[in-house]
Coordinates of C-alpha atoms in Angstrom, one line a residue:
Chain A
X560 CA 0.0 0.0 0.0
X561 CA 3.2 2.4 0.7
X562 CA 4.3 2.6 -2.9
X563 CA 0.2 3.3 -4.7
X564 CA 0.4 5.8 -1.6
X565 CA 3.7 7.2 -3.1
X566 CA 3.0 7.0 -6.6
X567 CA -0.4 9.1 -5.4
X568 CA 1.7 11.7 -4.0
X569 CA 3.8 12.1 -6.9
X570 CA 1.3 12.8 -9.4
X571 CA 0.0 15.3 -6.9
X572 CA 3.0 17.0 -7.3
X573 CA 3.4 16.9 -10.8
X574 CA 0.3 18.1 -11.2
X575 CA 0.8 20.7 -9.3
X576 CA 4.6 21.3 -10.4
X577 CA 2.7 21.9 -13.9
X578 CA -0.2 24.6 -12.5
X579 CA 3.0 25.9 -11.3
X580 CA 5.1 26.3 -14.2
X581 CA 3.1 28.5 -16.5
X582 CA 2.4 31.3 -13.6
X583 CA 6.5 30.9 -13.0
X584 CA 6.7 32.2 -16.4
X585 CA 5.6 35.1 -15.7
X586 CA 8.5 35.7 -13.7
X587 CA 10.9 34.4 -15.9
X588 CA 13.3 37.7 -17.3
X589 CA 14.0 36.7 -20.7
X590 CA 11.7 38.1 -23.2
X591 CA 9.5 36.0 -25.7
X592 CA 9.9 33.4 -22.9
X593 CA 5.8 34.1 -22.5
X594 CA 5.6 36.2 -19.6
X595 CA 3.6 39.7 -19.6
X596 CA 7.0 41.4 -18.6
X597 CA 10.1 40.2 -19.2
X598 CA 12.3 43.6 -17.7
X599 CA 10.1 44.8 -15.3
X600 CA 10.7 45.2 -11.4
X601 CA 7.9 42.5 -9.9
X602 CA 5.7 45.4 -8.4
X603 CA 5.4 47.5 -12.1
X604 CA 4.7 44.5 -13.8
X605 CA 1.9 44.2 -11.6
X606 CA 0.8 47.2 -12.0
X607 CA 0.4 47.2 -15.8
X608 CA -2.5 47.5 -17.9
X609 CA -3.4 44.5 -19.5
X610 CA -5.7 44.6 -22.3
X611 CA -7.8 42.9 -25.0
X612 CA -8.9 44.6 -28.5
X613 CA -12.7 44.1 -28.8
X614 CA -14.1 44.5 -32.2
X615 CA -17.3 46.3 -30.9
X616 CA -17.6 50.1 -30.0
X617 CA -16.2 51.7 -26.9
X618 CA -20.0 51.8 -26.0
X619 CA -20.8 48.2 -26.2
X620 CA -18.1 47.4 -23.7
X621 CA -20.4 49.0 -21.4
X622 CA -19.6 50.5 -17.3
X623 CA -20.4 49.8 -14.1
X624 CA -22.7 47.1 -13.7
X625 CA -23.2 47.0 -17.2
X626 CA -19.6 45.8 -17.6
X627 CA -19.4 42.2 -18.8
X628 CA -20.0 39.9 -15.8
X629 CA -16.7 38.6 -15.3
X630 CA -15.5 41.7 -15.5
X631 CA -18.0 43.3 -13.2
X632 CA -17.5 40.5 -10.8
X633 CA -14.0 42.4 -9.8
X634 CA -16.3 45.2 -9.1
X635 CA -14.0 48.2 -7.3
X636 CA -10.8 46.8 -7.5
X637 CA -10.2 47.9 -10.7
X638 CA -9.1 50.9 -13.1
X639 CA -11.0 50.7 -16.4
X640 CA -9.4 52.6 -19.6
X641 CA -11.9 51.5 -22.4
X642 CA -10.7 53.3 -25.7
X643 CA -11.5 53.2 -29.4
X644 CA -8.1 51.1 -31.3
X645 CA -6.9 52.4 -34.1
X646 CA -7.7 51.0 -37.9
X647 CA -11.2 50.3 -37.1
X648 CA -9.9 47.2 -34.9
X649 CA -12.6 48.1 -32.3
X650 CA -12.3 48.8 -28.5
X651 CA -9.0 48.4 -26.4
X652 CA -10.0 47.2 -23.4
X653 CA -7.4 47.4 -20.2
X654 CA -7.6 47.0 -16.7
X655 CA -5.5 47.1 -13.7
X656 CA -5.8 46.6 -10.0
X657 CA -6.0 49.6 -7.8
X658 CA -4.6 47.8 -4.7
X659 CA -1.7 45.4 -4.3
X660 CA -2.2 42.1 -7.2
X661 CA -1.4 38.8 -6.2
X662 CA -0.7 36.4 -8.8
X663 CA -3.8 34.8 -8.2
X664 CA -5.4 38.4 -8.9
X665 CA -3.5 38.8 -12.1
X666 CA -4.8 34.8 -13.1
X667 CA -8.2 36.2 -12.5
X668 CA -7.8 39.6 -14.4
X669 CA -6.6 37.6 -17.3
X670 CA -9.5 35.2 -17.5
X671 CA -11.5 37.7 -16.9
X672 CA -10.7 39.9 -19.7
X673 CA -10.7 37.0 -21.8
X674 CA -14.0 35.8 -21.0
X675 CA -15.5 39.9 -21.8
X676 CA -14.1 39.5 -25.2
X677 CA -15.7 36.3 -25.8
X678 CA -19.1 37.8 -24.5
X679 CA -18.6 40.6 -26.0
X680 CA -18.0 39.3 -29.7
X681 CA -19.5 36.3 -29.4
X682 CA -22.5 36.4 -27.1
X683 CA -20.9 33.3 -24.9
X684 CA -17.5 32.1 -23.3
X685 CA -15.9 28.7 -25.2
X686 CA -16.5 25.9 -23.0
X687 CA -13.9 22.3 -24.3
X688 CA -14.9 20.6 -20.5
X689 CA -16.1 17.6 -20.4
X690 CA -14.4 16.4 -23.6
X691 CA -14.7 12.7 -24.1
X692 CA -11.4 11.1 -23.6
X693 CA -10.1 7.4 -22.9
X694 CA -8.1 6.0 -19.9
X695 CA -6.0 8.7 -18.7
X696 CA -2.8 6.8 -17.8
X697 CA -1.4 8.1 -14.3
X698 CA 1.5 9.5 -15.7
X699 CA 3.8 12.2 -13.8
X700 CA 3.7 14.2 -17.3
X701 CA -0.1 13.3 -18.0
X702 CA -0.4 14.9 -13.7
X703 CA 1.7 18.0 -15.2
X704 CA 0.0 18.5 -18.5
X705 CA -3.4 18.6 -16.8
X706 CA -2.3 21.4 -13.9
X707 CA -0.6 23.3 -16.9
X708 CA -4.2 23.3 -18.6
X709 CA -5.7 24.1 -15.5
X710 CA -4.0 27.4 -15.4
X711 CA -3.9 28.2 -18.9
X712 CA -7.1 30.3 -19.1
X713 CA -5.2 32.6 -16.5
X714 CA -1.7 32.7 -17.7
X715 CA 0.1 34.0 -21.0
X716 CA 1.1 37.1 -22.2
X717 CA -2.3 39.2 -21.2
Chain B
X793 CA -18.7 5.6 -28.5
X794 CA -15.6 4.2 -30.0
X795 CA -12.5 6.5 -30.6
X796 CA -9.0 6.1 -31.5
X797 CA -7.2 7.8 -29.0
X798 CA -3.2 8.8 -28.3
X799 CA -1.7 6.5 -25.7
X800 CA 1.3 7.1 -25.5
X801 CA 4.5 7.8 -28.1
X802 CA 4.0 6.3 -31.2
X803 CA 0.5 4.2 -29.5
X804 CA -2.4 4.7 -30.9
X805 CA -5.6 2.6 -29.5
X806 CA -9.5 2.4 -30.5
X807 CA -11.1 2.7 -26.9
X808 CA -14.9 2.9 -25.3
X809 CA -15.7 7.1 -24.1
X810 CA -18.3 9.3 -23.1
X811 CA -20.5 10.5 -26.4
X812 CA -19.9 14.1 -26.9
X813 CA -22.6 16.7 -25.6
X814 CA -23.5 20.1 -26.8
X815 CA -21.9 23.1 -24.5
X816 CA -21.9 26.0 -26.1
X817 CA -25.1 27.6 -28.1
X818 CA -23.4 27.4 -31.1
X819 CA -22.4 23.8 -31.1
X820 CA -23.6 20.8 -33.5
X821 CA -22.7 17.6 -32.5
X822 CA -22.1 15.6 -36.0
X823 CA -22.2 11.6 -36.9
X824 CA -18.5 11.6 -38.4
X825 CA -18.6 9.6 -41.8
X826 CA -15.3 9.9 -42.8
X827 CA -11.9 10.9 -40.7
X828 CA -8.4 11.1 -41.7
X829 CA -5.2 10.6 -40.7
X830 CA -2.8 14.0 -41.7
X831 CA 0.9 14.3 -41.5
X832 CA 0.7 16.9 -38.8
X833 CA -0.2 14.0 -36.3
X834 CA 2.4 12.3 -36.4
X835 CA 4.5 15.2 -34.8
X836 CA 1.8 14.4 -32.1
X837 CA 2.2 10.7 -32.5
X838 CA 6.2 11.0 -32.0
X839 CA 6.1 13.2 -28.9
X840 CA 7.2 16.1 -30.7
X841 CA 4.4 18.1 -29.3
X842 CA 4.7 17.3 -26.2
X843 CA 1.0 18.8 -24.7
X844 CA -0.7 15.3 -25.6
X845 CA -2.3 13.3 -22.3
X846 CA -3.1 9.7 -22.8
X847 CA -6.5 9.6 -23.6
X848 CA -6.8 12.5 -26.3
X849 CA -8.9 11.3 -29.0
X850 CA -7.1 12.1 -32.1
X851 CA -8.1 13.2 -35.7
X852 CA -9.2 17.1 -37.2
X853 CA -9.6 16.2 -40.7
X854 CA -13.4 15.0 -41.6
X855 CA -16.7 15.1 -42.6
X856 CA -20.2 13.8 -41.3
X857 CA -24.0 14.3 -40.8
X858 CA -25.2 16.5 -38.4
X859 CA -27.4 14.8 -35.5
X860 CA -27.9 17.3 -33.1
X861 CA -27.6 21.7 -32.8
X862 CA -27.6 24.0 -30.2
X863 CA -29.6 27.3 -29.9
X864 CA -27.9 29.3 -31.5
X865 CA -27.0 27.5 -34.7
X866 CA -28.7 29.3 -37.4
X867 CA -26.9 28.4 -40.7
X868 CA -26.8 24.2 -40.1
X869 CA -29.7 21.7 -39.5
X870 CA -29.9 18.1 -38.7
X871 CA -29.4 16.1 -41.5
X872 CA -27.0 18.3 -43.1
X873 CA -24.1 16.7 -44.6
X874 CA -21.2 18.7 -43.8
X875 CA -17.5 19.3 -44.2
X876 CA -16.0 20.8 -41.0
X877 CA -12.4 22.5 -41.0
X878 CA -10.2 21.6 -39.1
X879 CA -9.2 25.2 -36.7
X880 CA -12.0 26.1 -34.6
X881 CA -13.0 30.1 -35.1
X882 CA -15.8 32.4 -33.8
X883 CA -16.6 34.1 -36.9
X884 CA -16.7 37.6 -34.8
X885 CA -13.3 38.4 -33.8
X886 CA -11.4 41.1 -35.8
X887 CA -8.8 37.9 -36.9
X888 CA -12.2 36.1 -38.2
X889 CA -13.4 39.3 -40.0
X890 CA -9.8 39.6 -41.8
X891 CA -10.6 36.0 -42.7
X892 CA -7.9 34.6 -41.2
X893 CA -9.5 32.5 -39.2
X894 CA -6.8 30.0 -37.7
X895 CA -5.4 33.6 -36.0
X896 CA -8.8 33.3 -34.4
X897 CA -9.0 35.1 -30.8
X898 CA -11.7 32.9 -29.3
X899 CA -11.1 29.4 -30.6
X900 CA -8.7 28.1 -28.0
X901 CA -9.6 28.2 -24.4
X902 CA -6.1 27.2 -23.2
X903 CA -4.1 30.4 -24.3
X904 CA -1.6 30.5 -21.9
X905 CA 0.1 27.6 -23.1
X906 CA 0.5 29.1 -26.7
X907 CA 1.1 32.5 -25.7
X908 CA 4.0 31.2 -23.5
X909 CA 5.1 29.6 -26.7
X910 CA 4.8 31.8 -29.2
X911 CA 3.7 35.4 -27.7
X912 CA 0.0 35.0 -28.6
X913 CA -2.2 32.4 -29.0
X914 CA -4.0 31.1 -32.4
X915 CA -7.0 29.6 -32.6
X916 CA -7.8 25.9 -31.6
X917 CA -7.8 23.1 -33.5
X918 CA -9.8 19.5 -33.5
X919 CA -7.7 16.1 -31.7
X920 CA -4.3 18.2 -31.8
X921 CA -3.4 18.4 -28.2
X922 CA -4.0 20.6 -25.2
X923 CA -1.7 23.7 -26.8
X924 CA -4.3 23.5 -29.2
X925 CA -7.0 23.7 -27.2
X926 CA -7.7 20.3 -26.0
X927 CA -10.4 19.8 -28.4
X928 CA -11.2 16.2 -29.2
X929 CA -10.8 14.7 -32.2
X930 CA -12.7 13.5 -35.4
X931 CA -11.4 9.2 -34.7
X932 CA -14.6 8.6 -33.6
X933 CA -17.9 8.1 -33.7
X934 CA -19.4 11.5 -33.1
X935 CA -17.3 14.9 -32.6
X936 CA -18.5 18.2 -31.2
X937 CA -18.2 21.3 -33.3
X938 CA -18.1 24.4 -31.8
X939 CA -19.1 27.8 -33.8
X940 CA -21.0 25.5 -37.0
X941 CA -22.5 27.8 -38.8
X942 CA -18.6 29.3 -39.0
X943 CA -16.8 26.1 -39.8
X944 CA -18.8 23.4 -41.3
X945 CA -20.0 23.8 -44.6
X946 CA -22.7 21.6 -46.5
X947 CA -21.0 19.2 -48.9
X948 CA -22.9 19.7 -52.8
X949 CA -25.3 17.1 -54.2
X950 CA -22.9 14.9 -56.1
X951 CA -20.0 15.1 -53.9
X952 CA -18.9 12.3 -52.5
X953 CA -17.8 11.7 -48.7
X954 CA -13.8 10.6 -49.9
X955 CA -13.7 13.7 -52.1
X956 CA -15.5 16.5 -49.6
X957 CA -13.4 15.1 -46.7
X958 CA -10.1 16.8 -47.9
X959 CA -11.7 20.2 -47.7
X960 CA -11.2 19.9 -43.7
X961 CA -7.9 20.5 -44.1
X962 CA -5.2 18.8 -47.0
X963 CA -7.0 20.9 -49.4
X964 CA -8.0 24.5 -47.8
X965 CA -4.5 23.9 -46.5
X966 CA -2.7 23.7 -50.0
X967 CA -5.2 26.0 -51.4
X968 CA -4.3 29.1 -48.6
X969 CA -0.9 28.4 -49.6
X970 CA -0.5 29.1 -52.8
X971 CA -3.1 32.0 -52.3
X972 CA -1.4 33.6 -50.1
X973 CA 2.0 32.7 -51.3
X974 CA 0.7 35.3 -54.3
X975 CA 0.7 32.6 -56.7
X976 CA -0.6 34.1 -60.6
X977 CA -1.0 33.2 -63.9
X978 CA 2.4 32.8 -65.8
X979 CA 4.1 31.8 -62.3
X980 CA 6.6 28.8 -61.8
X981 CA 5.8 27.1 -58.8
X982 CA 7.5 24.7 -56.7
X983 CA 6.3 22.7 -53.9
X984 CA 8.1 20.1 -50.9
X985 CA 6.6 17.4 -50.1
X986 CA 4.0 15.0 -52.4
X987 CA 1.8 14.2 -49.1
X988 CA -1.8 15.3 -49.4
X989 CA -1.3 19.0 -48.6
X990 CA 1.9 19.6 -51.5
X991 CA -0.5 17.9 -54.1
X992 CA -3.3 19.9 -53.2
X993 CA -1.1 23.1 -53.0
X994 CA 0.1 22.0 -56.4
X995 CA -3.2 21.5 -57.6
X996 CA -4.6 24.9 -56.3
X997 CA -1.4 26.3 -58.0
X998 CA -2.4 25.4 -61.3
X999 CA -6.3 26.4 -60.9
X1000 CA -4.7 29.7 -59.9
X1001 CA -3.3 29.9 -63.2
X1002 CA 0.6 28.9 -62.2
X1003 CA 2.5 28.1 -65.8
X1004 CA 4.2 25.5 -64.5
X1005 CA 4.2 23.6 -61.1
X1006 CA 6.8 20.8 -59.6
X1007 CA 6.4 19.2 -57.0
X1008 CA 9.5 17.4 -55.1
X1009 CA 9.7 14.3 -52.8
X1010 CA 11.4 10.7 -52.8
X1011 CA 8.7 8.4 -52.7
X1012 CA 7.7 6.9 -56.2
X1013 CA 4.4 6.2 -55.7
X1014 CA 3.7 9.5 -54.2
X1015 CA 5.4 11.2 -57.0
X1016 CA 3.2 9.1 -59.5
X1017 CA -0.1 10.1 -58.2
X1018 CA 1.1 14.2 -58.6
X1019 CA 1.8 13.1 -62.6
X1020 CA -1.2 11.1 -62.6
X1021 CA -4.0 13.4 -60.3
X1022 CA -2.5 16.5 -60.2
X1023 CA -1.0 16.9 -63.4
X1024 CA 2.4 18.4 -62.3
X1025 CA 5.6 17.7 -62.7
X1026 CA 8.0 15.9 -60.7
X1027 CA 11.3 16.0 -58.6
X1028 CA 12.8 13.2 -57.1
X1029 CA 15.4 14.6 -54.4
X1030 CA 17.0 10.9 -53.8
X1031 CA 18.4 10.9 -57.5
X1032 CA 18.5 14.8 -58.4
X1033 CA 19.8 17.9 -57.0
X1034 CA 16.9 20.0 -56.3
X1035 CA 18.6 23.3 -56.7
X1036 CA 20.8 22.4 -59.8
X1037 CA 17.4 21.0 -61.1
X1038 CA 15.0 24.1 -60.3
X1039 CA 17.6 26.6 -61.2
X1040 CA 17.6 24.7 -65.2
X1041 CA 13.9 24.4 -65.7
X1042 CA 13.5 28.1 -64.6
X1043 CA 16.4 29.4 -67.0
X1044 CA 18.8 30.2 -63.5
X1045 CA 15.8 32.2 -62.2
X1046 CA 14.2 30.2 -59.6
X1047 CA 10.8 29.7 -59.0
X1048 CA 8.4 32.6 -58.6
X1049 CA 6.7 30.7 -55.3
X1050 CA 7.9 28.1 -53.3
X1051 CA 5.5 26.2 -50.5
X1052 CA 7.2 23.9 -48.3
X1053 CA 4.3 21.1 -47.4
X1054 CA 6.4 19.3 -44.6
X1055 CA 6.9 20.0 -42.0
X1056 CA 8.9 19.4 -38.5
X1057 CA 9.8 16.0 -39.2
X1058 CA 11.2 16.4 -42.8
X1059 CA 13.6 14.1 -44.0
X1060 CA 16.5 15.0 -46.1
X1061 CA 19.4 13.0 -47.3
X1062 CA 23.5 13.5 -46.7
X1063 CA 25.0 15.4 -43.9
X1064 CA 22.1 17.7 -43.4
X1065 CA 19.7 15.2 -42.4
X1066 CA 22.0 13.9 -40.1
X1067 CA 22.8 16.9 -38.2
X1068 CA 19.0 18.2 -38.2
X1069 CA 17.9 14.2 -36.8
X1070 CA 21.3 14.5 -34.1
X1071 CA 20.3 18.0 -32.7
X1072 CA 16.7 17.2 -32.6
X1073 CA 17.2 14.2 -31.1
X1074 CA 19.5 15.9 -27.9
X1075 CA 16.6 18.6 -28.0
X1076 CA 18.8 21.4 -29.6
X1077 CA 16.3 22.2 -32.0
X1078 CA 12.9 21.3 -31.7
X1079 CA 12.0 20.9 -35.4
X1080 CA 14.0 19.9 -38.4
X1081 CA 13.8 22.6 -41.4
X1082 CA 15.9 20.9 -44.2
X1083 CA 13.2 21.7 -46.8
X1084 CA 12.7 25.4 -45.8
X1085 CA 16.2 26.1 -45.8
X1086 CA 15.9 24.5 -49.5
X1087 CA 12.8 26.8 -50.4
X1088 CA 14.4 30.0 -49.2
X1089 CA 17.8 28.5 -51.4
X1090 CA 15.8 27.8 -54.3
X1091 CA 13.3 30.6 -54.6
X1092 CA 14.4 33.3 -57.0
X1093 CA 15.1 37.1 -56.1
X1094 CA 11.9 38.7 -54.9
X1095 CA 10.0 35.3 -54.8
X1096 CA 7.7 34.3 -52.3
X1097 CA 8.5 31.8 -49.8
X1098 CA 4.9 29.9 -48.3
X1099 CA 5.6 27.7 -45.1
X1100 CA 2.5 25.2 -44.5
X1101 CA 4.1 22.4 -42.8
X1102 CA 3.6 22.5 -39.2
X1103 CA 6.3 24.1 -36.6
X1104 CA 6.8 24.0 -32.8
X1105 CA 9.5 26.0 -32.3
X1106 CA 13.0 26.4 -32.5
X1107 CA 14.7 25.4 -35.6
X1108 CA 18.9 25.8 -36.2
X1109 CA 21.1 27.3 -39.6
X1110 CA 17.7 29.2 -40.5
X1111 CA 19.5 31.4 -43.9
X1112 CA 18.4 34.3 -42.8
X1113 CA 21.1 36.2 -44.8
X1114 CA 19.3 34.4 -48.3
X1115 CA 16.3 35.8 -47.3
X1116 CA 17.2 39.0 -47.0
X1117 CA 19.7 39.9 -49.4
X1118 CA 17.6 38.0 -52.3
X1119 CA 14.3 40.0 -50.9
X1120 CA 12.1 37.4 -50.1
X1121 CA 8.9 37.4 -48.4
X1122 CA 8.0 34.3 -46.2
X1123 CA 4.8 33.8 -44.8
X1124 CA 3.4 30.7 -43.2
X1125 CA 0.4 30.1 -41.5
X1126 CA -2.3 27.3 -39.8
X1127 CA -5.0 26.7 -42.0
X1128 CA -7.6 29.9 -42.6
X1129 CA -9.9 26.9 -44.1
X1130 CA -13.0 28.9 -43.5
X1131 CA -12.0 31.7 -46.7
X1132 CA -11.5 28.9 -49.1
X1133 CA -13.9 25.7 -48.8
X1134 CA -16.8 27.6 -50.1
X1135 CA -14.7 28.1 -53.5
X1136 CA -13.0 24.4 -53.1
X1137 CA -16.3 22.5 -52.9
X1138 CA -17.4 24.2 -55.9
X1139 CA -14.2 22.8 -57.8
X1140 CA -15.0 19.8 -56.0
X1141 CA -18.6 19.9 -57.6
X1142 CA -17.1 20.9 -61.2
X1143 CA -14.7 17.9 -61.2
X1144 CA -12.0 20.4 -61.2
X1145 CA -10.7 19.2 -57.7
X1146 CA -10.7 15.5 -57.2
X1147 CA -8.7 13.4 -53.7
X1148 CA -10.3 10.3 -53.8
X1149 CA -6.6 8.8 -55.1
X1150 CA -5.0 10.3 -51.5
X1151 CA -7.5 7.8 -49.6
X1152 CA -5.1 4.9 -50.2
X1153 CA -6.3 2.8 -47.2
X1154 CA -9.6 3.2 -45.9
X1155 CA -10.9 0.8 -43.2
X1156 CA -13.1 0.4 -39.9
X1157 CA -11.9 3.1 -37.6
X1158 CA -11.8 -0.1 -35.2
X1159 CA -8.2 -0.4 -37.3
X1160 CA -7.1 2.8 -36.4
X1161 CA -3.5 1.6 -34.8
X1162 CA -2.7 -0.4 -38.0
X1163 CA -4.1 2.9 -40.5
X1164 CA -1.3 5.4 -38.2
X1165 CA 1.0 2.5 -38.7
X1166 CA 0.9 2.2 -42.2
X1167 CA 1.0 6.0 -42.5
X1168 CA 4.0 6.9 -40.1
X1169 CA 5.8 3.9 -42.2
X1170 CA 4.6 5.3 -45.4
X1171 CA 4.3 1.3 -45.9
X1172 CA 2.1 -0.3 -48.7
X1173 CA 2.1 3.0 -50.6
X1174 CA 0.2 4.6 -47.9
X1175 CA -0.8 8.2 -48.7
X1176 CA -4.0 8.9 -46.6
X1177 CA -5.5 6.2 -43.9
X1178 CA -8.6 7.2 -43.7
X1179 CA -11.1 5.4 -41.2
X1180 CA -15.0 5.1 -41.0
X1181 CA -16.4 4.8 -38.2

């Protein structure tokens, strides 16, 4: 029973080792390595704007409680700079936290950015869960893969 | 339902899952009829890609009846017999309304994974691993399709299922290519690789009114079907030297256009091959670019340089220097399948497009292992394996 019990554990950890790795990116300081600031001090990269271009008008974006739920679901915390882009690409739409950002604040800014585009433009947010699969072998990369995934909706460049 | 699913490096196995389910409004869940193999998965078949988990149903190349839509499908209908493409795009975002839909913002739910990669993130893409969206695949009995009235399109009256299934991807593919490549009339082209996406881009080539179009492998009977189907000529790299031979047909020019059509894996012969399979092997490079390097070489001052064959990464003795100093522009992308089947199924209709002769191997997708077999090994003069299920 000591070694499933082990073998347990260690997929826990790969798993989490891969959740891990994408949000390590992002403080990784070699540029194009994926990571929203590759020169920045930790506390301005924090604080930058991060954006989405919506192809809709600066008024469809909307304000207040009118903002996108996601979006509006971060309620006060937030600066809003909602401006036309340039070339008729529609609305750029950035945010920032007013207070000190965790990284767990930044994952949810990114999603939730993400998800107002999506709403925005396409009148829902892209679901993929549950996708049929077969047996998922227990494998330490298979465990890393999946935290990696996990996190994916809240990491990147954004 | 039964699917053929990735278990491992080079393991492929037809297994029992869960039936598909509509999500999202704009979903239609389809009765696959037909679903093909493609050269791309076997970079996901070899580990090259390495964001596969056991499990992932493979496959993004098909075509099949719808059986079910959700609430917000307005374009599709039960019953429809369709050809779906293979990326997955919304139809709404600025990418989609430049028509190039593979740059799609909304199509891939996992972007952190790709922007990490590559700076942003493309759209997602059917059975081609969780970089790509984690989508499953078209190995299998049914297959959700997300945004349908974007990306499947009905398949004409007279059409058959083996010809209307390579408008998912071999042909939209080829056909983007030597579109956006700038392929017009009077042009010489020249296309690597004889699989189903250089024939087709060979093909498109000519109905774009290309003077004269070769197409170069090593495989004989690959190289027959491009005299026999596509109407091309021919260059056999394991008995000529392409540049020598390019640089005579096209009085010391070089062609006008040059697509490469394979990919990470490519395969070359002499010292090159073996110092591209050595460093990818240690993971020095991550992709092996002998046939780029050979379009950029080949392509004459000015020309136009198309890469369609997929790419992960990093690649090693890029020519950069050729590039620039001859003035070449070099463009690749995914497939932006959505701007072209519309126009390809009508060739399709006309006779002007035919791909039966790519479906070497069809069989019960309950063979699936053996089809991927015969594929990767290019055994039995395996082109396409294409399985229904």
């Amino acid at each position: 029973m000591a070694v499933p019990r082990f073998l347990d554990s260690l997929r826990g950890a790969a798993t989490e080792a891969g959740g891990a790795l994408l949000g390590r990116l992002q403080h990784v300081r070699l540029p194009g390595v994926g990571q929203s600031s590759a020169a920045d001090d930790p506390e301005t990269a924090a604080r930058r704007w991060r954006a989405v271009t919506v192809l809709c008008s600066p008024e469809q974006v909307g304000a207040g409680a009118d903002l996108p739920a996601p979006l509006a679901a971060l309620g006060d915390r937030l600066d809003l700079r909602i401006t036309p882009a340039p070339g008729d690409r529609g609305t750029e739409l950035a945010a920032r936290y007013r207070d000190r950002a965790s990284d767990d604040d930044l994952r949810a800014l990114r999603s939730a950015l993400r998800a107002a585009k999506q709403l925005i433009e396409v009148g829902e947010v892209l679901r993929v869960d549950p996708a049929p699969h077969g047996v998922r072998k227990p494998t330490p990369q298979g465990a890393a893969l999946e935290g990696a995934t996990a996190r994916a909706g809240g990491e990147g460049v954004l | 339902m039964r699917a053929a699913t990735w278990t491992g490096v080079n393991e492929v196995s037809v297994e029992t899952v869960p039936d598909p389910q509509i999500l999202n409004d704009h979903d239609v869940i389809l009765r696959v009829r037909r679903t093909t193999t493609c050269g791309s998965d076997l970079h996901l078949l070899g580990g090259y890609i390495p964001f596969m988990r056991a499990g992932d149903v493979l496959g993004h190349e098909f075509m099949g009846e719808v059986v079910e839509v959700g609430r917000g499908v307005r374009e599709r209908k039960v019953g429809d017999r369709v050809v779906v493409n293979s990326f997955i795009a919304c139809g709404h975002c600025w990418y989609c309304r430049q028509e190039l839909y593979s740059l799609c913002d909304n199509g891939n739910p996992n972007p952190g994974i790709t922007e990490a990669l590559w700076g942003q993130s493309p759209g997602g893409c059917f059975g081609y691993s969780h970089a790509m969206g984690g989508w499953a695949g078209s190995h299998a009995e049914y297959i959700r399709v997300p945004y349908a009235d974007v990306g499947a399109f009905v398949v004409p009256e007279g059409v058959s299922d083996e010809r209307a299934l390579f408008a998912s991807d071999a042909v939209s593919t080829g056909w983007m290519g030597a579109d956006l490549a700038g392929t017009k009339p009077g042009d010489v082209v020249a296309v690597w690789g004889a699989g189903g996406v250089g024939q087709m881009a060979a093909r498109a080539a000519m109905l774009l009114g290309a003077e004269r179009v070769y197409v170069i492998d090593r495989l004989p009977e690959r190289l027959a079907q491009v005299r026999e189907h596509v109407g091309a000529e021919v260059v056999d790299y394991s008995s000529t030297d392409v540049l020598a031979e390019l640089r005579e047909v096209t009085g010391g020019r070089g062609p006008d256009v040059c697509i490469e059509a394979v990919g990470m894996e490519a395969h070359s012969s002499g010292i090159q091959g073996a110092y591209d399979q050595v460093k990818q092997q240690l993971r020095l490079q991550t992709d092996r670019p002998s046939a780029v390097r050979e379009a950029i070489l080949a392509c004459r001052k000015g020309g136009s340089v198309f890469v369609l064959g997929v790419f992960a990464l990093m690649v090693d003795k890029f020519p950069l220097g050729a590039m620039m100093n001859k003035g070449l522009t070099v463009r690749g992308a995914q497939v932006h399948g959505q701007r072209y089947m519309p126009r390809i199924l009508d060739h399709m209709a006309r006779g002007e497009l035919t791909t039966e002769h790519l479906a070497t191997h069809v069989m019960p997708l309950e063979d699936a292992a053996r089809g991927y077999q015969l594929f990767k090994d290019k055994a039995d003069g395996c082109v396409r394996s294409v399985f229904v299920p």
